Short mmCIF file of C-alpha atoms and ligand atoms in Angstrom, two decimals:
data_model
loop_
_atom_site.label_atom_id
_atom_site.label_comp_id
_atom_site.label_asym_id
_atom_site.label_seq_id
_atom_site.Cartn_x
_atom_site.Cartn_y
_atom_site.Cartn_z
CA MET A 417 13.92 -4.31 8.51
CA GLN A 418 13.35 -2.90 11.96
CA TYR A 419 11.89 0.59 12.43
CA GLU A 420 11.42 0.35 16.15
CA ILE A 421 14.32 2.67 16.90
CA SER A 422 14.44 5.84 18.92
CA LYS A 423 13.65 9.20 17.34
CA GLU A 424 17.16 10.43 18.18
CA LYS A 425 18.77 7.45 16.52
CA SER A 426 16.63 7.75 13.42
CA ALA A 427 17.40 11.50 13.26
CA GLU A 428 21.08 10.61 13.39
CA PHE A 429 20.63 8.11 10.52
CA LEU A 430 18.79 10.82 8.56
CA ARG A 431 21.60 13.28 9.12
CA GLN A 432 24.20 10.74 8.02
CA ALA A 433 22.10 9.67 5.03
CA ILE A 434 21.80 13.27 3.82
CA GLN A 435 25.50 13.83 4.28
CA HIS A 436 26.30 10.71 2.23
CA MET A 437 23.76 11.68 -0.44
CA SER A 438 25.26 15.12 -0.85
CA MET A 439 28.61 13.54 -1.73
CA GLN A 440 27.25 11.39 -4.61
CA ASP A 441 26.41 12.03 -8.22
CA ALA A 442 22.85 10.79 -7.84
CA ALA A 443 20.18 13.42 -7.20
CA PHE A 444 18.27 13.75 -3.92
CA HIS A 445 15.27 11.50 -4.29
CA PRO A 446 13.51 8.77 -2.28
CA VAL A 447 15.47 5.99 -3.96
CA SER A 448 18.91 7.34 -3.06
CA TYR A 449 17.60 8.43 0.33
CA ALA A 450 16.39 4.87 1.04
CA VAL A 451 19.76 3.40 0.06
CA TRP A 452 21.70 5.82 2.24
CA TYR A 453 19.32 5.62 5.17
CA GLU A 454 19.68 1.83 5.22
CA TYR A 455 23.44 2.19 4.81
CA SER A 456 23.64 4.59 7.74
CA SER A 457 21.46 2.41 9.93
CA GLY A 458 24.11 -0.32 9.69
CA GLU A 459 21.38 -2.96 9.41
CA HIS A 460 22.24 -4.39 6.00
CA ALA A 461 25.71 -5.93 5.94
CA HIS A 462 25.41 -6.89 2.25
CA LEU A 463 24.29 -3.41 1.24
CA ILE A 464 27.10 -1.80 3.23
CA ASP A 465 29.75 -4.10 1.70
CA GLU A 466 28.51 -3.42 -1.81
CA VAL A 467 28.31 0.35 -1.31
CA ASN A 468 31.81 0.42 0.17
CA SER A 469 33.33 -1.55 -2.67
CA LEU A 470 31.50 0.62 -5.26
CA ILE A 471 32.75 3.81 -3.61
CA GLU A 472 36.27 2.37 -3.58
CA LYS A 473 36.04 1.69 -7.30
CA GLU A 474 33.91 4.58 -8.59
CA LYS A 475 34.48 7.22 -5.85
CA LYS A 476 30.84 8.38 -6.16
CA LEU A 477 27.55 6.56 -6.73
CA ASN A 478 25.66 7.63 -9.83
CA GLU A 479 21.93 7.25 -10.60
CA LYS A 480 22.39 3.83 -12.15
CA SER A 481 24.37 2.21 -9.35
CA THR A 482 22.07 3.79 -6.74
CA ALA A 483 19.00 2.39 -8.51
CA GLN A 484 20.65 -1.03 -8.76
CA LEU A 485 21.43 -1.05 -5.04
CA PHE A 486 17.84 -0.04 -4.30
CA ASN A 487 16.40 -2.80 -6.49
CA LYS A 488 18.70 -5.42 -5.08
CA HIS A 489 18.54 -4.62 -1.37
CA ILE A 490 15.49 -2.47 -0.73
CA ALA A 491 12.79 -2.96 -3.38
CA SER A 492 11.90 -6.33 -1.89
CA LEU A 493 10.53 -4.56 1.20
CA ASP A 494 6.81 -4.76 1.78
CA ALA A 495 4.52 -1.82 1.04
CA ASP A 496 4.44 -0.68 4.69
CA SER A 497 8.22 -0.43 4.93
CA ALA A 498 8.35 1.40 1.60
CA GLN A 499 5.68 3.77 2.90
CA ASN A 500 7.78 4.31 6.01
CA ILE A 501 10.80 5.31 3.95
CA VAL A 502 8.77 7.72 1.84
CA ASP A 503 7.17 9.30 4.91
CA ARG A 504 10.55 9.90 6.52
CA PHE A 505 11.94 11.33 3.31
CA THR A 506 8.93 13.64 2.94
CA HIS A 507 9.59 15.08 6.39
CA VAL A 508 13.26 15.62 5.67
CA VAL A 509 12.65 17.29 2.30
CA SER A 510 9.79 19.41 3.66
CA ASP A 511 12.02 20.61 6.52
CA ILE A 512 14.88 21.43 4.17
CA ASN A 513 12.44 23.14 1.83
CA ALA A 514 11.06 25.30 4.64
CA SER A 515 14.59 26.23 5.79
CA THR A 516 15.59 27.06 2.23
CA ILE A 517 12.59 29.31 1.71
CA LYS A 518 13.40 31.09 4.97
CA ALA A 519 17.11 31.41 4.08
CA GLY A 520 16.10 32.68 0.62
CA GLN A 521 13.89 35.34 2.15
CA GLU A 522 16.64 36.40 4.52
CA THR A 523 19.17 36.60 1.68
CA THR A 524 16.79 38.76 -0.34
CA GLN A 525 16.37 41.08 2.63
CA PHE A 526 20.16 41.19 3.13
CA ARG A 527 20.65 42.09 -0.51
CA LYS A 528 18.10 44.88 -0.28
CA THR A 529 19.94 46.31 2.72
CA LEU A 530 23.29 46.11 0.89
CA ASP A 531 21.72 47.81 -2.12
CA ALA A 532 20.48 50.65 0.02
CA TRP A 533 23.87 51.10 1.74
CA SER A 534 25.74 50.80 -1.52
CA GLY A 535 24.25 54.02 -2.92
CA GLU A 536 25.08 55.96 0.23
CA LEU A 537 28.62 54.59 0.62
CA GLN A 538 29.55 55.13 -3.02
CA GLN A 539 29.32 58.86 -2.43
CA LEU A 540 31.71 58.63 0.54
CA ASP A 541 34.53 56.27 -0.40
CA GLY A 542 35.39 54.51 -3.70
CA LYS A 543 37.18 51.56 -1.97
CA VAL A 544 34.25 50.79 0.28
CA ALA A 545 32.00 51.00 -2.76
CA SER A 546 34.12 48.43 -4.57
CA HIS A 547 33.96 45.99 -1.60
CA MET A 548 30.27 46.60 -1.51
CA GLY A 549 30.02 45.73 -5.21
CA GLN A 550 31.78 42.41 -4.53
CA LEU A 551 29.46 41.68 -1.61
CA LEU A 552 26.47 42.40 -3.83
CA SER A 553 27.66 40.11 -6.56
CA GLU A 554 28.37 37.26 -4.07
CA THR A 555 24.97 37.73 -2.53
CA ALA A 556 23.42 37.51 -5.99
CA ASN A 557 25.24 34.19 -6.50
CA ILE A 558 23.93 32.85 -3.21
CA GLN A 559 20.45 33.93 -4.18
CA GLN A 560 20.77 32.09 -7.48
CA SER A 561 21.94 28.91 -5.71
CA MET A 562 18.98 29.21 -3.32
CA HIS A 563 16.60 29.43 -6.28
CA THR A 564 18.14 26.35 -7.86
CA LEU A 565 18.01 24.39 -4.60
CA GLN A 566 14.40 25.42 -4.03
CA HIS A 567 13.53 24.32 -7.54
CA GLN A 568 15.19 20.93 -6.96
CA LEU A 569 13.38 20.49 -3.67
CA GLN A 570 10.07 21.29 -5.30
CA SER A 571 10.67 18.55 -7.86
CA SER A 572 11.68 16.15 -5.08
CA LEU A 573 8.41 16.91 -3.29
CA GLN A 574 6.50 16.25 -6.52
CA GLU A 575 8.38 12.99 -6.95
CA ILE A 576 7.48 11.98 -3.40
CA THR A 577 3.81 12.76 -3.98
CA ASP A 578 3.87 10.53 -7.08
CA LEU A 579 5.61 7.79 -5.12
CA LYS A 580 3.10 8.04 -2.29
CA ASN A 581 0.25 7.67 -4.77
CA GLU A 582 1.94 4.63 -6.27
CA ILE A 583 2.31 3.06 -2.83
CA VAL A 584 -1.35 3.69 -2.03
CA LYS A 585 -2.24 2.06 -5.35
CA ALA A 586 0.11 -0.87 -4.74
CA LYS A 587 -1.35 -1.37 -1.26
CA GLN A 588 -4.86 -1.35 -2.71
CA GLU A 589 -3.90 -3.79 -5.45
CA ALA A 590 -2.28 -6.12 -2.91
CA ILE A 591 -5.62 -6.64 -1.20
CA SER A 592 -8.00 -6.68 -4.16
CA ASP A 593 -8.99 -9.31 -6.64
CA GLY A 594 -8.32 -8.34 -10.24
CA LEU A 595 -11.19 -10.29 -11.79
CA THR A 596 -13.99 -9.09 -9.57
CA GLY A 597 -12.77 -5.95 -7.81
CA LEU A 598 -13.72 -7.55 -4.49
CA MET A 599 -11.22 -7.83 -1.69
CA ASN A 600 -8.93 -10.85 -2.09
CA ARG A 601 -8.08 -13.47 0.53
CA ARG A 602 -5.19 -11.42 1.96
CA GLY A 603 -7.40 -8.35 2.33
CA PHE A 604 -10.18 -10.36 3.89
CA ASP A 605 -7.87 -12.06 6.40
CA LEU A 606 -6.60 -8.62 7.46
CA ALA A 607 -10.15 -7.27 7.74
CA LEU A 608 -11.23 -10.33 9.71
CA HIS A 609 -8.34 -10.03 12.19
CA HIS A 610 -9.00 -6.34 12.55
CA SER A 611 -12.70 -6.85 13.10
CA LEU A 612 -12.24 -9.62 15.67
CA GLU A 613 -9.60 -7.64 17.54
CA SER A 614 -12.01 -4.78 18.11
CA VAL A 615 -13.69 -4.72 21.50
CA SER A 616 -17.13 -4.77 19.91
CA ALA A 617 -16.53 -8.21 18.35
CA ASN A 618 -18.97 -10.62 19.93
CA ALA A 619 -21.28 -13.45 19.08
CA ASP A 620 -23.12 -11.04 16.78
CA THR A 621 -20.34 -11.29 14.21
CA CYS A 622 -21.18 -13.83 11.53
CA LEU A 623 -19.42 -15.37 8.59
CA ILE A 624 -20.80 -16.75 5.35
CA ILE A 625 -18.73 -18.88 2.99
CA GLY A 626 -20.12 -19.66 -0.45
CA ASP A 627 -18.75 -21.90 -3.20
CA ILE A 628 -20.17 -22.11 -6.72
CA ASP A 629 -21.44 -25.63 -7.38
CA PHE A 630 -19.84 -27.92 -9.95
CA PHE A 631 -17.79 -25.05 -11.21
CA LYS A 632 -15.27 -27.33 -12.91
CA ARG A 633 -18.17 -28.60 -15.01
CA VAL A 634 -19.19 -25.00 -15.87
CA ASN A 635 -15.66 -24.35 -17.11
CA ASP A 636 -15.46 -27.66 -18.94
CA THR A 637 -18.84 -27.17 -20.62
CA TYR A 638 -18.81 -23.47 -21.51
CA GLY A 639 -15.15 -22.54 -21.35
CA HIS A 640 -12.95 -20.68 -18.93
CA LEU A 641 -14.01 -17.21 -20.13
CA PHE A 642 -17.63 -18.06 -19.44
CA GLY A 643 -16.52 -19.36 -16.03
CA ASP A 644 -14.92 -15.97 -15.37
CA LYS A 645 -18.21 -14.25 -16.22
CA VAL A 646 -20.00 -16.47 -13.71
CA ILE A 647 -17.47 -15.55 -11.02
CA GLN A 648 -17.98 -11.86 -11.84
CA ALA A 649 -21.77 -12.23 -11.69
CA VAL A 650 -21.58 -13.90 -8.27
CA ALA A 651 -19.17 -11.17 -7.11
CA ARG A 652 -21.71 -8.51 -8.15
CA ILE A 653 -24.32 -10.24 -6.01
CA MET A 654 -21.93 -10.40 -3.05
CA LYS A 655 -21.20 -6.70 -3.48
CA ALA A 656 -24.85 -5.74 -3.75
CA VAL A 657 -25.81 -7.81 -0.71
CA SER A 658 -22.93 -6.39 1.36
CA GLY A 659 -23.63 -2.70 0.82
CA ASP A 660 -21.77 -0.69 3.44
CA LEU A 661 -22.64 -3.13 6.21
CA TYR A 662 -20.67 -6.25 5.38
CA THR A 663 -17.24 -7.11 4.00
CA ALA A 664 -17.24 -9.36 0.95
CA ALA A 665 -14.24 -11.04 -0.64
CA ARG A 666 -13.29 -13.59 -3.26
CA TYR A 667 -11.54 -16.06 -1.04
CA GLY A 668 -10.33 -18.48 -3.68
CA GLY A 669 -11.12 -19.51 -7.27
CA GLU A 670 -14.89 -19.91 -7.00
CA GLU A 671 -15.16 -19.36 -3.26
CA PHE A 672 -16.58 -16.21 -1.64
CA VAL A 673 -16.77 -14.98 1.96
CA LEU A 674 -18.86 -12.40 3.70
CA LEU A 675 -18.16 -10.99 7.16
CA LEU A 676 -21.23 -9.64 8.91
CA PRO A 677 -20.51 -7.59 12.03
CA HIS A 678 -23.38 -6.76 14.41
CA THR A 679 -25.56 -9.39 12.76
CA THR A 680 -27.49 -12.21 14.37
CA LEU A 681 -27.17 -15.76 13.08
CA GLU A 682 -30.76 -15.61 11.85
CA THR A 683 -30.11 -12.43 9.81
CA ALA A 684 -26.90 -13.98 8.44
CA ARG A 685 -28.90 -17.03 7.38
CA GLU A 686 -31.38 -14.75 5.57
CA VAL A 687 -28.50 -12.96 3.82
CA ALA A 688 -27.01 -16.31 2.75
CA GLU A 689 -30.41 -17.48 1.52
CA SER A 690 -30.80 -14.27 -0.48
CA ILE A 691 -27.36 -14.82 -2.06
CA ARG A 692 -28.35 -18.40 -2.92
CA GLN A 693 -31.55 -17.23 -4.60
CA HIS A 694 -29.88 -14.43 -6.55
CA VAL A 695 -27.20 -16.81 -7.83
CA ALA A 696 -29.87 -19.32 -8.87
CA ASN A 697 -31.41 -16.50 -10.97
CA ILE A 698 -28.17 -15.64 -12.77
CA SER A 699 -28.53 -15.84 -16.51
CA ILE A 700 -25.49 -15.34 -18.74
CA LYS A 701 -25.26 -15.45 -22.50
CA ASN A 702 -23.00 -18.12 -23.92
CA ASN A 703 -21.19 -16.19 -26.65
CA VAL A 704 -20.49 -19.35 -28.65
CA THR A 705 -24.11 -20.53 -28.95
CA SER A 706 -25.82 -17.22 -28.06
CA LYS A 707 -27.95 -19.19 -25.60
CA LEU A 708 -28.69 -17.99 -22.07
CA ILE A 709 -27.21 -20.25 -19.40
CA SER A 710 -29.03 -20.15 -16.11
CA ASN A 711 -28.32 -23.30 -14.13
CA ILE A 712 -25.74 -21.74 -11.83
CA THR A 713 -26.01 -22.52 -8.13
CA ILE A 714 -24.03 -21.88 -4.99
CA SER A 715 -23.71 -23.69 -1.65
CA LEU A 716 -23.26 -21.69 1.52
CA GLY A 717 -22.23 -22.17 5.13
CA VAL A 718 -23.02 -19.77 7.97
CA THR A 719 -21.73 -19.50 11.50
CA ALA A 720 -21.43 -17.00 14.35
CA TYR A 721 -18.22 -15.93 16.07
CA GLN A 722 -17.63 -17.35 19.54
CA PRO A 723 -15.87 -14.74 21.70
CA GLY A 724 -12.26 -15.65 22.27
CA GLU A 725 -11.96 -18.18 19.47
CA SER A 726 -9.27 -17.92 16.78
CA THR A 727 -9.97 -16.73 13.25
CA ASP A 728 -9.00 -20.18 11.99
CA SER A 729 -11.58 -21.83 14.18
CA PHE A 730 -14.22 -19.32 13.02
CA LEU A 731 -13.36 -19.90 9.35
CA ASN A 732 -13.18 -23.68 9.77
CA ARG A 733 -16.66 -23.82 11.26
CA ALA A 734 -18.10 -21.81 8.36
CA ASP A 735 -16.23 -24.13 5.98
CA GLN A 736 -17.67 -27.14 7.76
CA ALA A 737 -21.16 -25.65 7.25
CA LEU A 738 -20.42 -25.10 3.56
CA TYR A 739 -19.33 -28.69 3.06
CA THR A 740 -22.45 -29.92 4.78
CA SER A 741 -24.42 -27.97 2.14
CA LYS A 742 -22.32 -29.61 -0.60
CA ALA A 743 -22.76 -33.05 0.91
CA LYS A 744 -26.52 -32.62 1.25
CA GLY A 745 -26.87 -31.96 -2.48
CA ARG A 746 -25.64 -28.33 -2.99
CA ASN A 747 -27.67 -25.17 -3.76
CA GLN A 748 -28.49 -24.72 -0.08
CA VAL A 749 -27.57 -22.91 3.13
CA THR A 750 -26.33 -24.67 6.28
CA ILE A 751 -25.89 -23.05 9.70
CA ILE A 752 -23.46 -24.42 12.24
CA THR A 753 -23.54 -23.19 15.79
CA GLU A 754 -20.69 -23.76 18.25
CA GLU A 755 -22.64 -26.58 19.92
CA LEU A 756 -23.27 -28.38 16.62
CA ALA A 757 -19.62 -28.06 15.64
CA ALA A 758 -18.52 -29.59 18.94
CA ALA A 759 -21.02 -32.46 18.65
N1 LIG B 717 -12.97 -19.74 -15.03
C1 LIG B 717 -12.27 -19.80 -13.90
N2 LIG B 717 -12.18 -20.97 -13.25
C2 LIG B 717 -11.51 -21.01 -12.09
C3 LIG B 717 -10.90 -19.87 -11.54
N3 LIG B 717 -10.32 -20.23 -10.38
C4 LIG B 717 -10.54 -21.55 -10.20
N4 LIG B 717 -11.28 -22.04 -11.23
C5 LIG B 717 -11.75 -23.40 -11.46
O1 LIG B 717 -12.70 -23.74 -10.49
C6 LIG B 717 -12.82 -25.16 -10.49
C7 LIG B 717 -13.10 -25.63 -9.08
O2 LIG B 717 -13.45 -26.97 -9.16
P1 LIG B 717 -13.58 -27.92 -7.92
O3 LIG B 717 -12.76 -27.39 -6.76
O4 LIG B 717 -13.24 -29.30 -8.39
O5 LIG B 717 -15.02 -27.84 -7.47
P2 LIG B 717 -16.40 -27.79 -8.24
O6 LIG B 717 -16.32 -28.33 -9.62
O7 LIG B 717 -16.93 -26.40 -8.12
O8 LIG B 717 -17.28 -28.80 -7.41
P3 LIG B 717 -17.95 -28.60 -6.01
O9 LIG B 717 -17.26 -27.46 -5.31
O10 LIG B 717 -17.75 -29.88 -5.30
O11 LIG B 717 -19.39 -28.30 -6.26
C8 LIG B 717 -11.52 -25.70 -11.08
O12 LIG B 717 -11.82 -26.30 -12.32
C9 LIG B 717 -10.69 -24.46 -11.30
O13 LIG B 717 -9.91 -24.54 -12.47
C10 LIG B 717 -11.00 -18.65 -12.26
O14 LIG B 717 -10.50 -17.59 -11.87
N5 LIG B 717 -11.70 -18.66 -13.41
#
């Protein structure tokens, strides 16, 4: 879905969407707003066809058919697009809410004025007093409708807040690893791109890739659950070593990465060496035999970013360093500089 449209055009879609929504049986909420916004934008031929045929059959869309349309045509959007829809809806509802509050205040003032006049006019002319009574009762009805609308808008705003929180949570979950709480590969790739795009990215940005040694054997010998505990223990080390300075992630099954901005290759090597040593000191209880298992090791590769190179080339060089460590017997750190990689 494209959102690169002019403000005027999007305001026009909003206006049309609200008009359509007001004619349906479904309440005003982000889901129906999203359906009608997309309908009004004219972008989704399938959505438009289905809405038109539903309206032809049912006259109005109810909650169920609106939710079905949303799930079928809109729920597949990514978190950013969903966020976009919610943000736009928040603005619309907040604006309407503000106008309603203002209109409510004006109606209250109007009623007060009528009340004051009513007393005076009653003494003068019975007919005028009767018209005044009608005006007062109609104003009271308007006031009641305003209260109801305000109440509905307040619940819409609450619903939007809940939805926003869910989106924030979904976004967070999309970039974190469930087993370790570290960033996952997707999150790391985003962080890496972001970091390398920044003007301060230079040769003092380093990357460490680590891979637990013979991990298949760990799983085969002690079981998958024990393997998970090992992964979690290594993740804790990565987290502790990173602090606020570096970005750590679980890049794959038993593979970890660490991005070190503003760090020399020598410091990165020391960090990698410290990770290696900490992992070699891991000791985990095997719940089946109650014995402590401590022969866990990790191989690591380290390299420095070469200004202008692609993220793939940066990652590949670190990977090359890691596999040199594996090939040389594991449980060690290898550094590859640009010159060595080219050789
Ligand atoms: N317990 C557990 N195992 C996993 C997980 N993800 C991947 N693995 C296992 O990790 C193992 C990786 O094995 P390999 O890629 O063959 O490598 P390795 O045995 O570590 O050997 P080297 O890397 O050459 O030292 C596989 O057996 C996967 O099943 C996970 O989340 N939990």
